[in-house]
mmCIF file of C-alpha atoms in Angstrom:
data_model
loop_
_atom_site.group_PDB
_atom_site.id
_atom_site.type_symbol
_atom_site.label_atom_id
_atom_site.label_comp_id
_atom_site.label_asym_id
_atom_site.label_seq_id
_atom_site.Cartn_x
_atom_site.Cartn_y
_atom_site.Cartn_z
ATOM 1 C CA UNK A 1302 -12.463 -4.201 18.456
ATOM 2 C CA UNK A 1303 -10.423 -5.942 16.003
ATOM 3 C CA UNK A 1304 -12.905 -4.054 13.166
ATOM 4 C CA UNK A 1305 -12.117 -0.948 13.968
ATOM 5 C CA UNK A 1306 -8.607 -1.728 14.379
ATOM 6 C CA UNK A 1307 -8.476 -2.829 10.797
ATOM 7 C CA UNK A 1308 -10.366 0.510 9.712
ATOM 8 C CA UNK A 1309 -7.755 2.643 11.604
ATOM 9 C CA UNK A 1310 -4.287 0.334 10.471
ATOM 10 C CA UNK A 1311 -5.541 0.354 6.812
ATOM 11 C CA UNK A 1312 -6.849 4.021 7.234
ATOM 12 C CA UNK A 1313 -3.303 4.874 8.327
ATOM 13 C CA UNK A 1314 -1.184 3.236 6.056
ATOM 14 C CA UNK A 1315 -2.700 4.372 2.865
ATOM 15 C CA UNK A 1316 -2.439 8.114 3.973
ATOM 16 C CA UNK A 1317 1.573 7.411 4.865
ATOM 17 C CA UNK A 1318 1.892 5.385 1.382
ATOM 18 C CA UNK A 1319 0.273 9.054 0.229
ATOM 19 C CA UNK A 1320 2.589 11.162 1.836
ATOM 20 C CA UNK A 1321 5.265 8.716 0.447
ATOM 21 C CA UNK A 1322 4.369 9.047 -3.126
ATOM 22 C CA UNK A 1323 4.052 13.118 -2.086
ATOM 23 C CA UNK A 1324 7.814 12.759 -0.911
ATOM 24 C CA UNK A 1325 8.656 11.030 -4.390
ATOM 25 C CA UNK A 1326 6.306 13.609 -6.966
ATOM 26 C CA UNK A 1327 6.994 16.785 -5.038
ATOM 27 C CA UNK A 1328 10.383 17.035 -3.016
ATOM 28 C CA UNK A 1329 12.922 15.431 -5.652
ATOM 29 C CA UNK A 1330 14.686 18.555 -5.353
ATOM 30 C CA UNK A 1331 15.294 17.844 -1.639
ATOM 31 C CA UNK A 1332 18.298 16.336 -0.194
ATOM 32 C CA UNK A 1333 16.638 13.472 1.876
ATOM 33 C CA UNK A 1334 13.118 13.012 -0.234
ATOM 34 C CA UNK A 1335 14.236 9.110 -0.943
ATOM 35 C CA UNK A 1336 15.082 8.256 2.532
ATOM 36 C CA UNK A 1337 11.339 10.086 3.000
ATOM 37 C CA UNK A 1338 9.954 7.858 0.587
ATOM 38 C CA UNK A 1339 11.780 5.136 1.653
ATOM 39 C CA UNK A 1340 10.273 5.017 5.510
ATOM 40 C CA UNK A 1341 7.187 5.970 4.642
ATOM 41 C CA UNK A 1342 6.389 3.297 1.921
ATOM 42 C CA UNK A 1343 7.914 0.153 4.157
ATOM 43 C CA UNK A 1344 6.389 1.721 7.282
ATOM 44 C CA UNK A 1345 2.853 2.200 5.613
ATOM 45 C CA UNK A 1346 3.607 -1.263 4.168
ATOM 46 C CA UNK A 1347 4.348 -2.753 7.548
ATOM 47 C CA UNK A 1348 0.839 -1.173 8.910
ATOM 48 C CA UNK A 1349 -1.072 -2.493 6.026
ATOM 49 C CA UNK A 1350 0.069 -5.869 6.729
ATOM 50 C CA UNK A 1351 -0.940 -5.374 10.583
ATOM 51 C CA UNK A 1352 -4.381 -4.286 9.338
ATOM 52 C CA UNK A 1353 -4.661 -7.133 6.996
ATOM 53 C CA UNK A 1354 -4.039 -9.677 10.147
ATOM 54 C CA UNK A 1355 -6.525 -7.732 12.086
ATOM 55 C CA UNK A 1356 -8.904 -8.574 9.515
ATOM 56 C CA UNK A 1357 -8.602 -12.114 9.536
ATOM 57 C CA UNK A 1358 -8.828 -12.290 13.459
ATOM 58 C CA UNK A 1359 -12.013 -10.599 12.886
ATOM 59 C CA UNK A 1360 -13.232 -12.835 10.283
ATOM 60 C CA UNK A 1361 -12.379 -15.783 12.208
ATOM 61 C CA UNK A 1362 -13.943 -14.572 15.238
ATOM 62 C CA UNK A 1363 -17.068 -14.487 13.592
ATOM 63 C CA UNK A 1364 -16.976 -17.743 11.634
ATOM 64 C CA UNK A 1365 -17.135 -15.324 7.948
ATOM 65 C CA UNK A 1366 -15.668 -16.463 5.164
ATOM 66 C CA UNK A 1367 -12.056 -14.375 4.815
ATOM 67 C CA UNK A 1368 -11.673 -13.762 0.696
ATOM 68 C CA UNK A 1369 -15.074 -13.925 -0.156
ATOM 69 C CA UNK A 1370 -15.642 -10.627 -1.814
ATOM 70 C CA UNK A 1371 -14.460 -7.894 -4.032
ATOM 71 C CA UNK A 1372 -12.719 -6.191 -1.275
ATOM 72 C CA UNK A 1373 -10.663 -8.556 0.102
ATOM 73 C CA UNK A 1374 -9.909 -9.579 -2.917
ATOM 74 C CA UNK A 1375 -8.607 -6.394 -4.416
ATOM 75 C CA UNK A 1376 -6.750 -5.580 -0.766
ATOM 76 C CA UNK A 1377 -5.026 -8.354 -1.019
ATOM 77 C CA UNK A 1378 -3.782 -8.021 -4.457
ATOM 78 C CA UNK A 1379 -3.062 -4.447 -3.888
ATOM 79 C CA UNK A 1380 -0.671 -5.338 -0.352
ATOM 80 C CA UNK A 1381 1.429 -8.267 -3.030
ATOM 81 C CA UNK A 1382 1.557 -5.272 -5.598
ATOM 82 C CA UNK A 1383 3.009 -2.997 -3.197
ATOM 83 C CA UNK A 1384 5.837 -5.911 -1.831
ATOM 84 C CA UNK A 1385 6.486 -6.307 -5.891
ATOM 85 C CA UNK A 1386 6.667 -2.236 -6.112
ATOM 86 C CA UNK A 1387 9.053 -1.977 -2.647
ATOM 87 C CA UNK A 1388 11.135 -4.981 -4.312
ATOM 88 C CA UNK A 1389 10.921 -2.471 -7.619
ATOM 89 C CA UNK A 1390 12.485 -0.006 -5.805
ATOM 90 C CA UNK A 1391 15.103 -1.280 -3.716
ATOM 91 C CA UNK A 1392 16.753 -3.547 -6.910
ATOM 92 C CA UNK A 1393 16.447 -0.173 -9.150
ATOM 93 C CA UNK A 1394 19.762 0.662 -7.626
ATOM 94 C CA UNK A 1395 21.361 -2.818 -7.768
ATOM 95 C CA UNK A 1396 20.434 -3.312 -11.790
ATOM 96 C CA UNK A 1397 22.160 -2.136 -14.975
ATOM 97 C CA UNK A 1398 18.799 -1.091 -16.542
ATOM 98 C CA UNK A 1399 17.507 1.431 -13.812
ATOM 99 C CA UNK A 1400 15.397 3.151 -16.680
ATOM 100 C CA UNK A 1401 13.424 0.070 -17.090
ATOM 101 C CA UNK A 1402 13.104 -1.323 -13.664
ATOM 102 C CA UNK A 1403 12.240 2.301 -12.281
ATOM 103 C CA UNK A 1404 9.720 2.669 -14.579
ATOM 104 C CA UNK A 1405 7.972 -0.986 -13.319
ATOM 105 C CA UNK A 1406 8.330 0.575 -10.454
ATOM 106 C CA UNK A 1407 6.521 4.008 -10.687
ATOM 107 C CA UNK A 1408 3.698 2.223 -12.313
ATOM 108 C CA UNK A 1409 2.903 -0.396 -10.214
ATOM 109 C CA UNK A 1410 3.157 1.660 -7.237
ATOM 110 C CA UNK A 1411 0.530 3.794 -8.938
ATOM 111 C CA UNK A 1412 -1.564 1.033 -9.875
ATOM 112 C CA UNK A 1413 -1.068 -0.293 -6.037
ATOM 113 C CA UNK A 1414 -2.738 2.889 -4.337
ATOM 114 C CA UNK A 1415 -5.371 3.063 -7.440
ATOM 115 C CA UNK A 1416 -6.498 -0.435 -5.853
ATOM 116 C CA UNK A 1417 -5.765 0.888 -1.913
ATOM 117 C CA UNK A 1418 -8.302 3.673 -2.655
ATOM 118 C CA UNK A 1419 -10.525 1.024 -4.644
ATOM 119 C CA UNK A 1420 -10.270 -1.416 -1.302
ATOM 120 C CA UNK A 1421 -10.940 1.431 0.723
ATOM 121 C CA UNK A 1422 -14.345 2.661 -1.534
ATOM 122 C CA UNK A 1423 -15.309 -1.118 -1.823
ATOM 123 C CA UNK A 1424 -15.027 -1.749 2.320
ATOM 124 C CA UNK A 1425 -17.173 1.210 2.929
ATOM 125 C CA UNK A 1426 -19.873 -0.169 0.763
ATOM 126 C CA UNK A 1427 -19.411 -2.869 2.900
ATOM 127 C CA UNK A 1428 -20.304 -1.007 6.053
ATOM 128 C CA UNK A 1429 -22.974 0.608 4.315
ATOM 129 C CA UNK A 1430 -21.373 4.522 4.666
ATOM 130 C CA UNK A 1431 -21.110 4.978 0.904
#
């Protein structure tokens, strides 16, 4: 149960940190596109976390190890790059240098789903479907 929970939370949240990054690259020209990407990022962000606790329940319930492979390792180093990224974003507005700090903050959040899609591949090696 708690497998297939993690499949479905993790599935979820990278699609809504997609759509988010959509919200940012394509509607700019729209009125409300960063209150878009706003929700959808900390919501998708909130999910991921729920799937990575799923995870672990699962793990433990089966007396595995919980970071002992590639994929854990990269999910859990993409979820702290996406906190740093959200961080990015909200103290863009707060600093003198918004250039600077907004550009940190486009590129990690592209390096962040570059390693979702990686923990997503790497997982379904796992399961033996790619």
């Amino acid at each position: 149960m708690f497998f297939i929970l993690h499949i479905l939370l993790m599935a979820t949240a990278t699609l809504g940190i997609i759509a988010g990054v959509s919200a940012a690259m394509f509607f700019r020209k729209k009125r409300s596109w960063l209150n878009i990407h706003k929700y959808l990022n900390s919501l998708s962000l909130m999910v991921m976390s729920a799937g990575i606790i799923t995870a672990f329940i699962y793990v433990s319930s089966t007396n595995g190890e919980h970071i002992s492979g590639l994929h854990q390792l990269i999910g859990l180093t993409a979820l702290n790059f996406s906190v740093a990224t959200l961080l990015l974003g909200l103290y863009q507005f707060k600093v003198k240098n918004k250039s600077a700090v907004r550009t940190a903050h486009r590129w990690l959040g592209r390096f962040s789903l570059l390693l979702f899609l990686t923990a997503i591949t790497l997982g379904l090696i796992l399961i033996n479907i790619l």
